[in-house]
PDB file of C-alpha atoms and ligand atoms in Angstrom:
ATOM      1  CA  UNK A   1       0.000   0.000   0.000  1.00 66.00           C
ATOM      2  CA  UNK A   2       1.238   3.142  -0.930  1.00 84.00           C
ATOM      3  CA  UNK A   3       2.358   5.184   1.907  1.00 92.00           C
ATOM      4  CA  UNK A   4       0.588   9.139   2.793  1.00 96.00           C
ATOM      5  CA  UNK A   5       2.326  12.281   3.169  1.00 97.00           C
ATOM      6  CA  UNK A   6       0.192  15.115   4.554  1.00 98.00           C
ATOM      7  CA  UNK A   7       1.721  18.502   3.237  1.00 98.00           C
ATOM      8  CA  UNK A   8       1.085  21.425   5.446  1.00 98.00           C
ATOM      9  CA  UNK A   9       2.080  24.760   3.790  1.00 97.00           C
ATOM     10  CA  UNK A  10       0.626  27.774   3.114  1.00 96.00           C
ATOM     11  CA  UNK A  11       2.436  28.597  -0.451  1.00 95.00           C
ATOM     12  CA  UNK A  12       1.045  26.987  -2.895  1.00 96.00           C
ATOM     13  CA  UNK A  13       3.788  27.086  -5.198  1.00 95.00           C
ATOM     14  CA  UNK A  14       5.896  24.775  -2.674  1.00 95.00           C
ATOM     15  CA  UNK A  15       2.893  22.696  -2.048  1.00 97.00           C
ATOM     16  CA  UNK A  16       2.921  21.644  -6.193  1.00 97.00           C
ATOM     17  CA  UNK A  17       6.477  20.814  -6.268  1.00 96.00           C
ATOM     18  CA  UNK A  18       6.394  18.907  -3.083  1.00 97.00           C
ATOM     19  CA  UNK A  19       3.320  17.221  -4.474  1.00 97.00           C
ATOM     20  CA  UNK A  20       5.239  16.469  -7.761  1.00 97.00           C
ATOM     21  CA  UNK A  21       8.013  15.095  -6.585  1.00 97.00           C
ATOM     22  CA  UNK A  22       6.313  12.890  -3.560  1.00 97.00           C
ATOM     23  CA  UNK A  23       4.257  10.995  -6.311  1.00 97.00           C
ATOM     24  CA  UNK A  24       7.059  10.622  -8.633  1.00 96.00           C
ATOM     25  CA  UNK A  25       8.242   8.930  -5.487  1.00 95.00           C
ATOM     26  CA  UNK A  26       5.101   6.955  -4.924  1.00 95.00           C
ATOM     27  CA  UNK A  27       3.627   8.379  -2.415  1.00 96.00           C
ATOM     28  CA  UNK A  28      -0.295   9.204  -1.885  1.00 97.00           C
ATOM     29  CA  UNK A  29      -0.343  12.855  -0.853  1.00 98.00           C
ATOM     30  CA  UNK A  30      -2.844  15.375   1.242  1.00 98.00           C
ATOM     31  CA  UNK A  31      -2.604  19.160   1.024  1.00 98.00           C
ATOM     32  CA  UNK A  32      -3.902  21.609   3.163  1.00 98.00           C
ATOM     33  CA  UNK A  33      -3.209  25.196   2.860  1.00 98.00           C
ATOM     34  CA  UNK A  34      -3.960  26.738   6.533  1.00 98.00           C
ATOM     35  CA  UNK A  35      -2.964  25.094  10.073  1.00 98.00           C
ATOM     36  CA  UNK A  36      -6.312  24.165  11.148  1.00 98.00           C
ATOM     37  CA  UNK A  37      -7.608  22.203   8.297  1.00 98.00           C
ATOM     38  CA  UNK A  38      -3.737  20.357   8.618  1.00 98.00           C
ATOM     39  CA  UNK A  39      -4.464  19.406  11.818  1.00 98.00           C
ATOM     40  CA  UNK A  40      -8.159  18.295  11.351  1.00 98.00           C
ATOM     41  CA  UNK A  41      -6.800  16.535   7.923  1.00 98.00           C
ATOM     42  CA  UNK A  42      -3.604  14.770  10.056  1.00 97.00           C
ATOM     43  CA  UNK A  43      -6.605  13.527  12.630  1.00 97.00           C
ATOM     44  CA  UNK A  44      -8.590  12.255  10.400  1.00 97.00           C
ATOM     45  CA  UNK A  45      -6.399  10.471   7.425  1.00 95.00           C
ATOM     46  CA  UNK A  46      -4.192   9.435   9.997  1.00 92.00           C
ATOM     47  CA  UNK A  47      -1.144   9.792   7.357  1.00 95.00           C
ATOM     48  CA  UNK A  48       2.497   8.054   7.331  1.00 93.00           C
ATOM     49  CA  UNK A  49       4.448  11.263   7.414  1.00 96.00           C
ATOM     50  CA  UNK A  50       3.564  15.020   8.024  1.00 97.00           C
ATOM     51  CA  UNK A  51       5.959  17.760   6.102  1.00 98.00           C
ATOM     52  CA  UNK A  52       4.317  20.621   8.528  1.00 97.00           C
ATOM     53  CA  UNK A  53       5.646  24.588   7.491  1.00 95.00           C
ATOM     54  CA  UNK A  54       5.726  26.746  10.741  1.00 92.00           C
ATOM     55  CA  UNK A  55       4.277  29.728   9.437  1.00 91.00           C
ATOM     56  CA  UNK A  56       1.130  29.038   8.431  1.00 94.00           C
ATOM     57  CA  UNK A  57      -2.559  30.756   8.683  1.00 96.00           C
ATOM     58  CA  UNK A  58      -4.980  30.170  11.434  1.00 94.00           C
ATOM     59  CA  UNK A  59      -2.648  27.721  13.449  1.00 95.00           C
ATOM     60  CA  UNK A  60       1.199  27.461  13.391  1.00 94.00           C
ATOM     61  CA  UNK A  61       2.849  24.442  12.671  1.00 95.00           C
ATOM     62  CA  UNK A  62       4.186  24.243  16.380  1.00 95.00           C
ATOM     63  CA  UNK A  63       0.692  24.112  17.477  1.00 96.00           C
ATOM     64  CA  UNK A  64      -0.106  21.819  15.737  1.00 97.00           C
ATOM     65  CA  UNK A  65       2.742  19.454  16.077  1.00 96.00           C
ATOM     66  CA  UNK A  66       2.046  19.643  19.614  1.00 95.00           C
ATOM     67  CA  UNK A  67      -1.322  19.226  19.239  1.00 96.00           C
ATOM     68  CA  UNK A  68      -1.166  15.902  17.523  1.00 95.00           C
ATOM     69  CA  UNK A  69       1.704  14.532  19.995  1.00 92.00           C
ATOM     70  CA  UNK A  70      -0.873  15.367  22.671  1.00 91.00           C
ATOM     71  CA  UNK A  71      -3.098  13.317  21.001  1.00 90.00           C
ATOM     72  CA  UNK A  72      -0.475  10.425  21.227  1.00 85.00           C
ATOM     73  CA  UNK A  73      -0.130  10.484  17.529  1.00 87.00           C
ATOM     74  CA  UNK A  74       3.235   8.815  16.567  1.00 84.00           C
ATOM     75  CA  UNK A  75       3.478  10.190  12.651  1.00 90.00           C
ATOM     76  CA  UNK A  76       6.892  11.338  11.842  1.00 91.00           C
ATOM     77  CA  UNK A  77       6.741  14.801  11.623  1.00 94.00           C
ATOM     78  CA  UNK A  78       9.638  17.231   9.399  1.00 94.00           C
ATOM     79  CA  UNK A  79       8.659  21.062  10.144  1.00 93.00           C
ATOM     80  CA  UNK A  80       9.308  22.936   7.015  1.00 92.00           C
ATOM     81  CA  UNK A  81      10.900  26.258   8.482  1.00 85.00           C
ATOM     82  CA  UNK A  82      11.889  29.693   6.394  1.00 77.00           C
ATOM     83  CA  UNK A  83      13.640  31.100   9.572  1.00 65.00           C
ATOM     84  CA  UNK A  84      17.213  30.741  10.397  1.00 66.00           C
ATOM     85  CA  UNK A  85      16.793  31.047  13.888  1.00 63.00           C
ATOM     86  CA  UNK A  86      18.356  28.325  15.921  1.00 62.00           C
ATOM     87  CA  UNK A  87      15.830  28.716  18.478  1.00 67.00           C
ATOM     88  CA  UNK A  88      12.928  27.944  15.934  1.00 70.00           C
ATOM     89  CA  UNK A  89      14.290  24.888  15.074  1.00 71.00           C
ATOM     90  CA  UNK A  90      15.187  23.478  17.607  1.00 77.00           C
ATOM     91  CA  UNK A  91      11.802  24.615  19.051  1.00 82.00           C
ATOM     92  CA  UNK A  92      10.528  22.133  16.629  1.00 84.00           C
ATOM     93  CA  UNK A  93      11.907  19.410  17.872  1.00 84.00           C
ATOM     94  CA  UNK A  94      10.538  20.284  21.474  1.00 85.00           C
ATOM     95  CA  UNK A  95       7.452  20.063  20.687  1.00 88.00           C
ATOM     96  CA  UNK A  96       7.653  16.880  19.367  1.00 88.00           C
ATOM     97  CA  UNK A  97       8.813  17.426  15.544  1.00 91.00           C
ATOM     98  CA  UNK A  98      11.030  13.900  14.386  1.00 87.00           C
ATOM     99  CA  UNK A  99      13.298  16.397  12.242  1.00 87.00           C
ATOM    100  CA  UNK A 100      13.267  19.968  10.434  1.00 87.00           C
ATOM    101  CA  UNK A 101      14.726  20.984   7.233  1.00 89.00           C
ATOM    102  CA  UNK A 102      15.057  25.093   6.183  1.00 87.00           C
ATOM    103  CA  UNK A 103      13.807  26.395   3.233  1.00 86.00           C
ATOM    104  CA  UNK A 104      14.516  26.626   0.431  1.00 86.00           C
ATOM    105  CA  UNK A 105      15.708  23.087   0.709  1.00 88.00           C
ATOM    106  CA  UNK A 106      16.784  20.596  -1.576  1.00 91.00           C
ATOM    107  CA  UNK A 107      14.132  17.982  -2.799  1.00 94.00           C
ATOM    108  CA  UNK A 108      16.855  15.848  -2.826  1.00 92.00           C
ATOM    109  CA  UNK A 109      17.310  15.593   0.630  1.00 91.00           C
ATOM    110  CA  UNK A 110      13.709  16.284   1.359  1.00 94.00           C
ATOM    111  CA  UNK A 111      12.509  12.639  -0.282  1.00 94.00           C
ATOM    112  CA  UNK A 112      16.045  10.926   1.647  1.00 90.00           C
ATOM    113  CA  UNK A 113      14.547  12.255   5.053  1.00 90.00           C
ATOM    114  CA  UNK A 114      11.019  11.355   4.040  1.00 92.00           C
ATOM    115  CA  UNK A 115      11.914   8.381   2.861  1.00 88.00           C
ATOM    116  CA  UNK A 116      14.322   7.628   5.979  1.00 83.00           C
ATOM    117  CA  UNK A 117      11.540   8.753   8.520  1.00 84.00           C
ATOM    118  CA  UNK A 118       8.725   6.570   6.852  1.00 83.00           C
ATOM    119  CA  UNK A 119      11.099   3.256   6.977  1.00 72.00           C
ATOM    120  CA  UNK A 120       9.421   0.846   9.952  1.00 57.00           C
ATOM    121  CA  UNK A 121      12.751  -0.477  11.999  1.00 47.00           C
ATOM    122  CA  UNK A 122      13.607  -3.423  13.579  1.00 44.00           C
ATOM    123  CA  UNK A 123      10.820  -5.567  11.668  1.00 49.00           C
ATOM    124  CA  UNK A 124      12.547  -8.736  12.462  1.00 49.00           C
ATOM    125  CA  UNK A 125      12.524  -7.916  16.649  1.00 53.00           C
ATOM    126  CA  UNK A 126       8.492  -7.255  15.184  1.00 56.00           C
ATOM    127  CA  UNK A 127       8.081 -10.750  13.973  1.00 55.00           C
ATOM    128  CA  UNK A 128       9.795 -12.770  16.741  1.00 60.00           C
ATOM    129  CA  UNK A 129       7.353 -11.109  19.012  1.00 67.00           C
ATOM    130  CA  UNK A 130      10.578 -10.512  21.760  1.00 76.00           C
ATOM    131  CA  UNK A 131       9.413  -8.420  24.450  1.00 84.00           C
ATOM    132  CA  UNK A 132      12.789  -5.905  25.907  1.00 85.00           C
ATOM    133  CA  UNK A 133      12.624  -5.441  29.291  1.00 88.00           C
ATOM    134  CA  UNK A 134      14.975  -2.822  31.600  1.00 90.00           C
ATOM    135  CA  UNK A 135      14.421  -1.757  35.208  1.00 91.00           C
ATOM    136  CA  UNK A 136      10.439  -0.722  34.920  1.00 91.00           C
ATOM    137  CA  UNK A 137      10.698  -0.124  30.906  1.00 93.00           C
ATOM    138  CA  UNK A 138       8.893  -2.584  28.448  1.00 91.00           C
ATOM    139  CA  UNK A 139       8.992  -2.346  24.773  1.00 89.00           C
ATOM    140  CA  UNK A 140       7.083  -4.647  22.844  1.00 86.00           C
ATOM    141  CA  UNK A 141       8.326  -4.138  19.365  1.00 79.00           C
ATOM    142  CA  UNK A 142       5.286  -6.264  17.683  1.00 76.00           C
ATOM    143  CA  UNK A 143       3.297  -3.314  18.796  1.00 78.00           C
ATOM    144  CA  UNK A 144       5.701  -0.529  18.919  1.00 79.00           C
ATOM    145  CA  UNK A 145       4.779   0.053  22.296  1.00 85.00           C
ATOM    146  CA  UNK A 146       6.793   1.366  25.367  1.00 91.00           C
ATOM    147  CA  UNK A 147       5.814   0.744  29.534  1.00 93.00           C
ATOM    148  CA  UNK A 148       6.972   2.077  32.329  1.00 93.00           C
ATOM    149  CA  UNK A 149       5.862   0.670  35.473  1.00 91.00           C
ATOM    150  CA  UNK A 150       2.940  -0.719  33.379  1.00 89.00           C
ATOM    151  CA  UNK A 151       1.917   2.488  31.861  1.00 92.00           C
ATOM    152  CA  UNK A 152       1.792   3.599  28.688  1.00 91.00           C
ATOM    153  CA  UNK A 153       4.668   6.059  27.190  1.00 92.00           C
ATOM    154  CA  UNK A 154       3.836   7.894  24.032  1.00 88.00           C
ATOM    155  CA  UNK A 155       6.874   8.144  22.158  1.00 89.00           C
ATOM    156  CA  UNK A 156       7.151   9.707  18.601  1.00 87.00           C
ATOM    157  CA  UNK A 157       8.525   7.181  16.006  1.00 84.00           C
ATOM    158  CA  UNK A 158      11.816   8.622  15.856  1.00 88.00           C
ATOM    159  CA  UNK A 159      12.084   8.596  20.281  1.00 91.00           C
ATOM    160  CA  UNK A 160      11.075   5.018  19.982  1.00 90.00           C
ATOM    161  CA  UNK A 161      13.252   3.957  17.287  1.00 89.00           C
ATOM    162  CA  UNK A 162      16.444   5.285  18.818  1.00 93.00           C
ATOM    163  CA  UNK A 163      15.593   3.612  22.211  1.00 94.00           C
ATOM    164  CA  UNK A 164      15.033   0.450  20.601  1.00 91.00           C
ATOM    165  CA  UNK A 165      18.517   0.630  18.713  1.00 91.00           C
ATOM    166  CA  UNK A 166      20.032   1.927  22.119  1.00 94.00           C
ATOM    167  CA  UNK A 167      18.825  -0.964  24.249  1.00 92.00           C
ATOM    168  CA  UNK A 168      19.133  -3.691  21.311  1.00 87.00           C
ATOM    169  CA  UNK A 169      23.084  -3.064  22.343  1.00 89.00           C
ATOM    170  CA  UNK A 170      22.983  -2.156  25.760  1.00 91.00           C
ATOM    171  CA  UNK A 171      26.336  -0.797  27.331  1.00 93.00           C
ATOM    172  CA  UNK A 172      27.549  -0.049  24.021  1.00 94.00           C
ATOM    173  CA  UNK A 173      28.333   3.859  23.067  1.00 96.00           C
ATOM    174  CA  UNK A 174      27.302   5.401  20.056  1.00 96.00           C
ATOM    175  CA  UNK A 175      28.351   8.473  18.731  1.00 95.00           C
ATOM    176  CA  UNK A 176      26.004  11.262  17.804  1.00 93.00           C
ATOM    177  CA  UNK A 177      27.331  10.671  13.850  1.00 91.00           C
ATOM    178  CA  UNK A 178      26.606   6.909  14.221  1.00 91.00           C
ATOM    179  CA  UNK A 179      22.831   7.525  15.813  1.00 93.00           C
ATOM    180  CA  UNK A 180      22.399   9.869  12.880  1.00 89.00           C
ATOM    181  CA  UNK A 181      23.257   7.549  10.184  1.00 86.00           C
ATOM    182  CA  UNK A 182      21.484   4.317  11.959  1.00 85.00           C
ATOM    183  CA  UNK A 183      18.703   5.589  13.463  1.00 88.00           C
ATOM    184  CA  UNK A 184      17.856   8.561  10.562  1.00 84.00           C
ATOM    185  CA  UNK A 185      19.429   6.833   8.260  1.00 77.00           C
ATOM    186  CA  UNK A 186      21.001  10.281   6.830  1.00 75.00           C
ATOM    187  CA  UNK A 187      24.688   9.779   5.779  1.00 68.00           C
ATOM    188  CA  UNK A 188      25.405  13.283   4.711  1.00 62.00           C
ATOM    189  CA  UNK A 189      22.739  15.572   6.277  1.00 66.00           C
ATOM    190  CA  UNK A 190      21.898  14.936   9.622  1.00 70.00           C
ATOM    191  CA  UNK A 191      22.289  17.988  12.088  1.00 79.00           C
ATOM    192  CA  UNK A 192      23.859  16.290  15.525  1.00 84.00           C
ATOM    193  CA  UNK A 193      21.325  18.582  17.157  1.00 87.00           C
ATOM    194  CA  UNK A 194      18.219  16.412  16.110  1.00 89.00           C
ATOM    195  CA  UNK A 195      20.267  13.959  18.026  1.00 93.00           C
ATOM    196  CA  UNK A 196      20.705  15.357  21.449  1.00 93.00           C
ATOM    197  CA  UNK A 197      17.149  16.842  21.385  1.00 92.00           C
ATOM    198  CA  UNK A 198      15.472  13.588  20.677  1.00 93.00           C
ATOM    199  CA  UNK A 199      17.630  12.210  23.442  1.00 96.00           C
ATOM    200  CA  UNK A 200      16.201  14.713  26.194  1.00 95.00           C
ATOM    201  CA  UNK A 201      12.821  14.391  24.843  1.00 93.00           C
ATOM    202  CA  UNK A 202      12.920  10.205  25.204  1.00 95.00           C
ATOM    203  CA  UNK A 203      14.616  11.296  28.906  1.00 97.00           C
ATOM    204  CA  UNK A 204      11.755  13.275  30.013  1.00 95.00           C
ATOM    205  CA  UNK A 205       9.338  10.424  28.671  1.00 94.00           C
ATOM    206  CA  UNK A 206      11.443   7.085  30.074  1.00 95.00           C
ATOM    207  CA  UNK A 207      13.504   8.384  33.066  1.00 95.00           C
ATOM    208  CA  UNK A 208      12.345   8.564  36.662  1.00 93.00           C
ATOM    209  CA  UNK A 209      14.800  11.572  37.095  1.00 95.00           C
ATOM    210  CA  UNK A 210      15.651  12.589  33.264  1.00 94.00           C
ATOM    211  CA  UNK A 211      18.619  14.838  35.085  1.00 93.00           C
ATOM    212  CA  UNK A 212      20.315  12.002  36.834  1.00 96.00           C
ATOM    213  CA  UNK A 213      19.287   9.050  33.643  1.00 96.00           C
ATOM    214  CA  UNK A 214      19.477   5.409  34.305  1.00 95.00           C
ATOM    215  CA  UNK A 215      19.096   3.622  31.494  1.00 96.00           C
ATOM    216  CA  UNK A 216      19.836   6.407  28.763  1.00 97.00           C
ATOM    217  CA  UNK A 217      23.263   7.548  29.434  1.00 97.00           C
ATOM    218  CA  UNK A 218      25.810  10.139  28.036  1.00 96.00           C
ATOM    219  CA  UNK A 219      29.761   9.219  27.944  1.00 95.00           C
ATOM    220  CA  UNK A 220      30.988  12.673  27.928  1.00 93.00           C
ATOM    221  CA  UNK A 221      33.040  13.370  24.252  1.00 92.00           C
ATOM    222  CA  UNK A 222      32.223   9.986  23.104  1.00 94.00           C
ATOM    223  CA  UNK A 223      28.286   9.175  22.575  1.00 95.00           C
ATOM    224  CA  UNK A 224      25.406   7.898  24.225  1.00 97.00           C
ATOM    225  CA  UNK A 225      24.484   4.081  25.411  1.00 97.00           C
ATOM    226  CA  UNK A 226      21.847   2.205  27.070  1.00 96.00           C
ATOM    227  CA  UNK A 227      22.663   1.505  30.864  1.00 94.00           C
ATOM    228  CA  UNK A 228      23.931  -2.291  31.813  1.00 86.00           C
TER     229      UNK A 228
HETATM  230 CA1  LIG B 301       4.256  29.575   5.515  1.00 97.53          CA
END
Protein backbone atom coordinates (compact mmCIF):
# COMPACT_ATOMS: atom_id res chain seq x y z
CA UNK A 1 0.00 0.00 0.00
CA UNK A 2 1.24 3.14 -0.93
CA UNK A 3 2.36 5.18 1.91
CA UNK A 4 0.59 9.14 2.79
CA UNK A 5 2.33 12.28 3.17
CA UNK A 6 0.19 15.11 4.55
CA UNK A 7 1.72 18.50 3.24
CA UNK A 8 1.08 21.43 5.45
CA UNK A 9 2.08 24.76 3.79
CA UNK A 10 0.63 27.77 3.11
CA UNK A 11 2.44 28.60 -0.45
CA UNK A 12 1.04 26.99 -2.90
CA UNK A 13 3.79 27.09 -5.20
CA UNK A 14 5.90 24.77 -2.67
CA UNK A 15 2.89 22.70 -2.05
CA UNK A 16 2.92 21.64 -6.19
CA UNK A 17 6.48 20.81 -6.27
CA UNK A 18 6.39 18.91 -3.08
CA UNK A 19 3.32 17.22 -4.47
CA UNK A 20 5.24 16.47 -7.76
CA UNK A 21 8.01 15.09 -6.58
CA UNK A 22 6.31 12.89 -3.56
CA UNK A 23 4.26 10.99 -6.31
CA UNK A 24 7.06 10.62 -8.63
CA UNK A 25 8.24 8.93 -5.49
CA UNK A 26 5.10 6.96 -4.92
CA UNK A 27 3.63 8.38 -2.41
CA UNK A 28 -0.29 9.20 -1.88
CA UNK A 29 -0.34 12.86 -0.85
CA UNK A 30 -2.84 15.38 1.24
CA UNK A 31 -2.60 19.16 1.02
CA UNK A 32 -3.90 21.61 3.16
CA UNK A 33 -3.21 25.20 2.86
CA UNK A 34 -3.96 26.74 6.53
CA UNK A 35 -2.96 25.09 10.07
CA UNK A 36 -6.31 24.16 11.15
CA UNK A 37 -7.61 22.20 8.30
CA UNK A 38 -3.74 20.36 8.62
CA UNK A 39 -4.46 19.41 11.82
CA UNK A 40 -8.16 18.30 11.35
CA UNK A 41 -6.80 16.53 7.92
CA UNK A 42 -3.60 14.77 10.06
CA UNK A 43 -6.60 13.53 12.63
CA UNK A 44 -8.59 12.26 10.40
CA UNK A 45 -6.40 10.47 7.43
CA UNK A 46 -4.19 9.44 10.00
CA UNK A 47 -1.14 9.79 7.36
CA UNK A 48 2.50 8.05 7.33
CA UNK A 49 4.45 11.26 7.41
CA UNK A 50 3.56 15.02 8.02
CA UNK A 51 5.96 17.76 6.10
CA UNK A 52 4.32 20.62 8.53
CA UNK A 53 5.65 24.59 7.49
CA UNK A 54 5.73 26.75 10.74
CA UNK A 55 4.28 29.73 9.44
CA UNK A 56 1.13 29.04 8.43
CA UNK A 57 -2.56 30.76 8.68
CA UNK A 58 -4.98 30.17 11.43
CA UNK A 59 -2.65 27.72 13.45
CA UNK A 60 1.20 27.46 13.39
CA UNK A 61 2.85 24.44 12.67
CA UNK A 62 4.19 24.24 16.38
CA UNK A 63 0.69 24.11 17.48
CA UNK A 64 -0.11 21.82 15.74
CA UNK A 65 2.74 19.45 16.08
CA UNK A 66 2.05 19.64 19.61
CA UNK A 67 -1.32 19.23 19.24
CA UNK A 68 -1.17 15.90 17.52
CA UNK A 69 1.70 14.53 20.00
CA UNK A 70 -0.87 15.37 22.67
CA UNK A 71 -3.10 13.32 21.00
CA UNK A 72 -0.47 10.43 21.23
CA UNK A 73 -0.13 10.48 17.53
CA UNK A 74 3.24 8.82 16.57
CA UNK A 75 3.48 10.19 12.65
CA UNK A 76 6.89 11.34 11.84
CA UNK A 77 6.74 14.80 11.62
CA UNK A 78 9.64 17.23 9.40
CA UNK A 79 8.66 21.06 10.14
CA UNK A 80 9.31 22.94 7.01
CA UNK A 81 10.90 26.26 8.48
CA UNK A 82 11.89 29.69 6.39
CA UNK A 83 13.64 31.10 9.57
CA UNK A 84 17.21 30.74 10.40
CA UNK A 85 16.79 31.05 13.89
CA UNK A 86 18.36 28.33 15.92
CA UNK A 87 15.83 28.72 18.48
CA UNK A 88 12.93 27.94 15.93
CA UNK A 89 14.29 24.89 15.07
CA UNK A 90 15.19 23.48 17.61
CA UNK A 91 11.80 24.62 19.05
CA UNK A 92 10.53 22.13 16.63
CA UNK A 93 11.91 19.41 17.87
CA UNK A 94 10.54 20.28 21.47
CA UNK A 95 7.45 20.06 20.69
CA UNK A 96 7.65 16.88 19.37
CA UNK A 97 8.81 17.43 15.54
CA UNK A 98 11.03 13.90 14.39
CA UNK A 99 13.30 16.40 12.24
CA UNK A 100 13.27 19.97 10.43
CA UNK A 101 14.73 20.98 7.23
CA UNK A 102 15.06 25.09 6.18
CA UNK A 103 13.81 26.39 3.23
CA UNK A 104 14.52 26.63 0.43
CA UNK A 105 15.71 23.09 0.71
CA UNK A 106 16.78 20.60 -1.58
CA UNK A 107 14.13 17.98 -2.80
CA UNK A 108 16.86 15.85 -2.83
CA UNK A 109 17.31 15.59 0.63
CA UNK A 110 13.71 16.28 1.36
CA UNK A 111 12.51 12.64 -0.28
CA UNK A 112 16.05 10.93 1.65
CA UNK A 113 14.55 12.26 5.05
CA UNK A 114 11.02 11.36 4.04
CA UNK A 115 11.91 8.38 2.86
CA UNK A 116 14.32 7.63 5.98
CA UNK A 117 11.54 8.75 8.52
CA UNK A 118 8.72 6.57 6.85
CA UNK A 119 11.10 3.26 6.98
CA UNK A 120 9.42 0.85 9.95
CA UNK A 121 12.75 -0.48 12.00
CA UNK A 122 13.61 -3.42 13.58
CA UNK A 123 10.82 -5.57 11.67
CA UNK A 124 12.55 -8.74 12.46
CA UNK A 125 12.52 -7.92 16.65
CA UNK A 126 8.49 -7.25 15.18
CA UNK A 127 8.08 -10.75 13.97
CA UNK A 128 9.80 -12.77 16.74
CA UNK A 129 7.35 -11.11 19.01
CA UNK A 130 10.58 -10.51 21.76
CA UNK A 131 9.41 -8.42 24.45
CA UNK A 132 12.79 -5.90 25.91
CA UNK A 133 12.62 -5.44 29.29
CA UNK A 134 14.98 -2.82 31.60
CA UNK A 135 14.42 -1.76 35.21
CA UNK A 136 10.44 -0.72 34.92
CA UNK A 137 10.70 -0.12 30.91
CA UNK A 138 8.89 -2.58 28.45
CA UNK A 139 8.99 -2.35 24.77
CA UNK A 140 7.08 -4.65 22.84
CA UNK A 141 8.33 -4.14 19.36
CA UNK A 142 5.29 -6.26 17.68
CA UNK A 143 3.30 -3.31 18.80
CA UNK A 144 5.70 -0.53 18.92
CA UNK A 145 4.78 0.05 22.30
CA UNK A 146 6.79 1.37 25.37
CA UNK A 147 5.81 0.74 29.53
CA UNK A 148 6.97 2.08 32.33
CA UNK A 149 5.86 0.67 35.47
CA UNK A 150 2.94 -0.72 33.38
CA UNK A 151 1.92 2.49 31.86
CA UNK A 152 1.79 3.60 28.69
CA UNK A 153 4.67 6.06 27.19
CA UNK A 154 3.84 7.89 24.03
CA UNK A 155 6.87 8.14 22.16
CA UNK A 156 7.15 9.71 18.60
CA UNK A 157 8.53 7.18 16.01
CA UNK A 158 11.82 8.62 15.86
CA UNK A 159 12.08 8.60 20.28
CA UNK A 160 11.07 5.02 19.98
CA UNK A 161 13.25 3.96 17.29
CA UNK A 162 16.44 5.28 18.82
CA UNK A 163 15.59 3.61 22.21
CA UNK A 164 15.03 0.45 20.60
CA UNK A 165 18.52 0.63 18.71
CA UNK A 166 20.03 1.93 22.12
CA UNK A 167 18.82 -0.96 24.25
CA UNK A 168 19.13 -3.69 21.31
CA UNK A 169 23.08 -3.06 22.34
CA UNK A 170 22.98 -2.16 25.76
CA UNK A 171 26.34 -0.80 27.33
CA UNK A 172 27.55 -0.05 24.02
CA UNK A 173 28.33 3.86 23.07
CA UNK A 174 27.30 5.40 20.06
CA UNK A 175 28.35 8.47 18.73
CA UNK A 176 26.00 11.26 17.80
CA UNK A 177 27.33 10.67 13.85
CA UNK A 178 26.61 6.91 14.22
CA UNK A 179 22.83 7.52 15.81
CA UNK A 180 22.40 9.87 12.88
CA UNK A 181 23.26 7.55 10.18
CA UNK A 182 21.48 4.32 11.96
CA UNK A 183 18.70 5.59 13.46
CA UNK A 184 17.86 8.56 10.56
CA UNK A 185 19.43 6.83 8.26
CA UNK A 186 21.00 10.28 6.83
CA UNK A 187 24.69 9.78 5.78
CA UNK A 188 25.41 13.28 4.71
CA UNK A 189 22.74 15.57 6.28
CA UNK A 190 21.90 14.94 9.62
CA UNK A 191 22.29 17.99 12.09
CA UNK A 192 23.86 16.29 15.52
CA UNK A 193 21.33 18.58 17.16
CA UNK A 194 18.22 16.41 16.11
CA UNK A 195 20.27 13.96 18.03
CA UNK A 196 20.71 15.36 21.45
CA UNK A 197 17.15 16.84 21.39
CA UNK A 198 15.47 13.59 20.68
CA UNK A 199 17.63 12.21 23.44
CA UNK A 200 16.20 14.71 26.19
CA UNK A 201 12.82 14.39 24.84
CA UNK A 202 12.92 10.20 25.20
CA UNK A 203 14.62 11.30 28.91
CA UNK A 204 11.76 13.27 30.01
CA UNK A 205 9.34 10.42 28.67
CA UNK A 206 11.44 7.09 30.07
CA UNK A 207 13.50 8.38 33.07
CA UNK A 208 12.34 8.56 36.66
CA UNK A 209 14.80 11.57 37.10
CA UNK A 210 15.65 12.59 33.26
CA UNK A 211 18.62 14.84 35.09
CA UNK A 212 20.32 12.00 36.83
CA UNK A 213 19.29 9.05 33.64
CA UNK A 214 19.48 5.41 34.31
CA UNK A 215 19.10 3.62 31.49
CA UNK A 216 19.84 6.41 28.76
CA UNK A 217 23.26 7.55 29.43
CA UNK A 218 25.81 10.14 28.04
CA UNK A 219 29.76 9.22 27.94
CA UNK A 220 30.99 12.67 27.93
CA UNK A 221 33.04 13.37 24.25
CA UNK A 222 32.22 9.99 23.10
CA UNK A 223 28.29 9.17 22.58
CA UNK A 224 25.41 7.90 24.23
CA UNK A 225 24.48 4.08 25.41
CA UNK A 226 21.85 2.21 27.07
CA UNK A 227 22.66 1.51 30.86
CA UNK A 228 23.93 -2.29 31.81
CA1 LIG B 1 4.26 29.57 5.51
Amino acid sequence: MDKTVLIVEDERAIVEILKFNLKREGYDTLEALDGETGLALAREKDPDLILLDVMLPRMNGFDICSALRRDGRTVPIIMLTAREEETDKVFGLEVGADDYMTKPFSMRELLARVKANIRRRNLDYAAAGTLLTAGSLTVNPASLTVTRNGQAVDLTQKEYDLLLYLLNARGRVFSREELMSKVWNYDYYGDMRTVDVTIRRLREKIEEDPGHPAYIMTRRGAGYYFSE
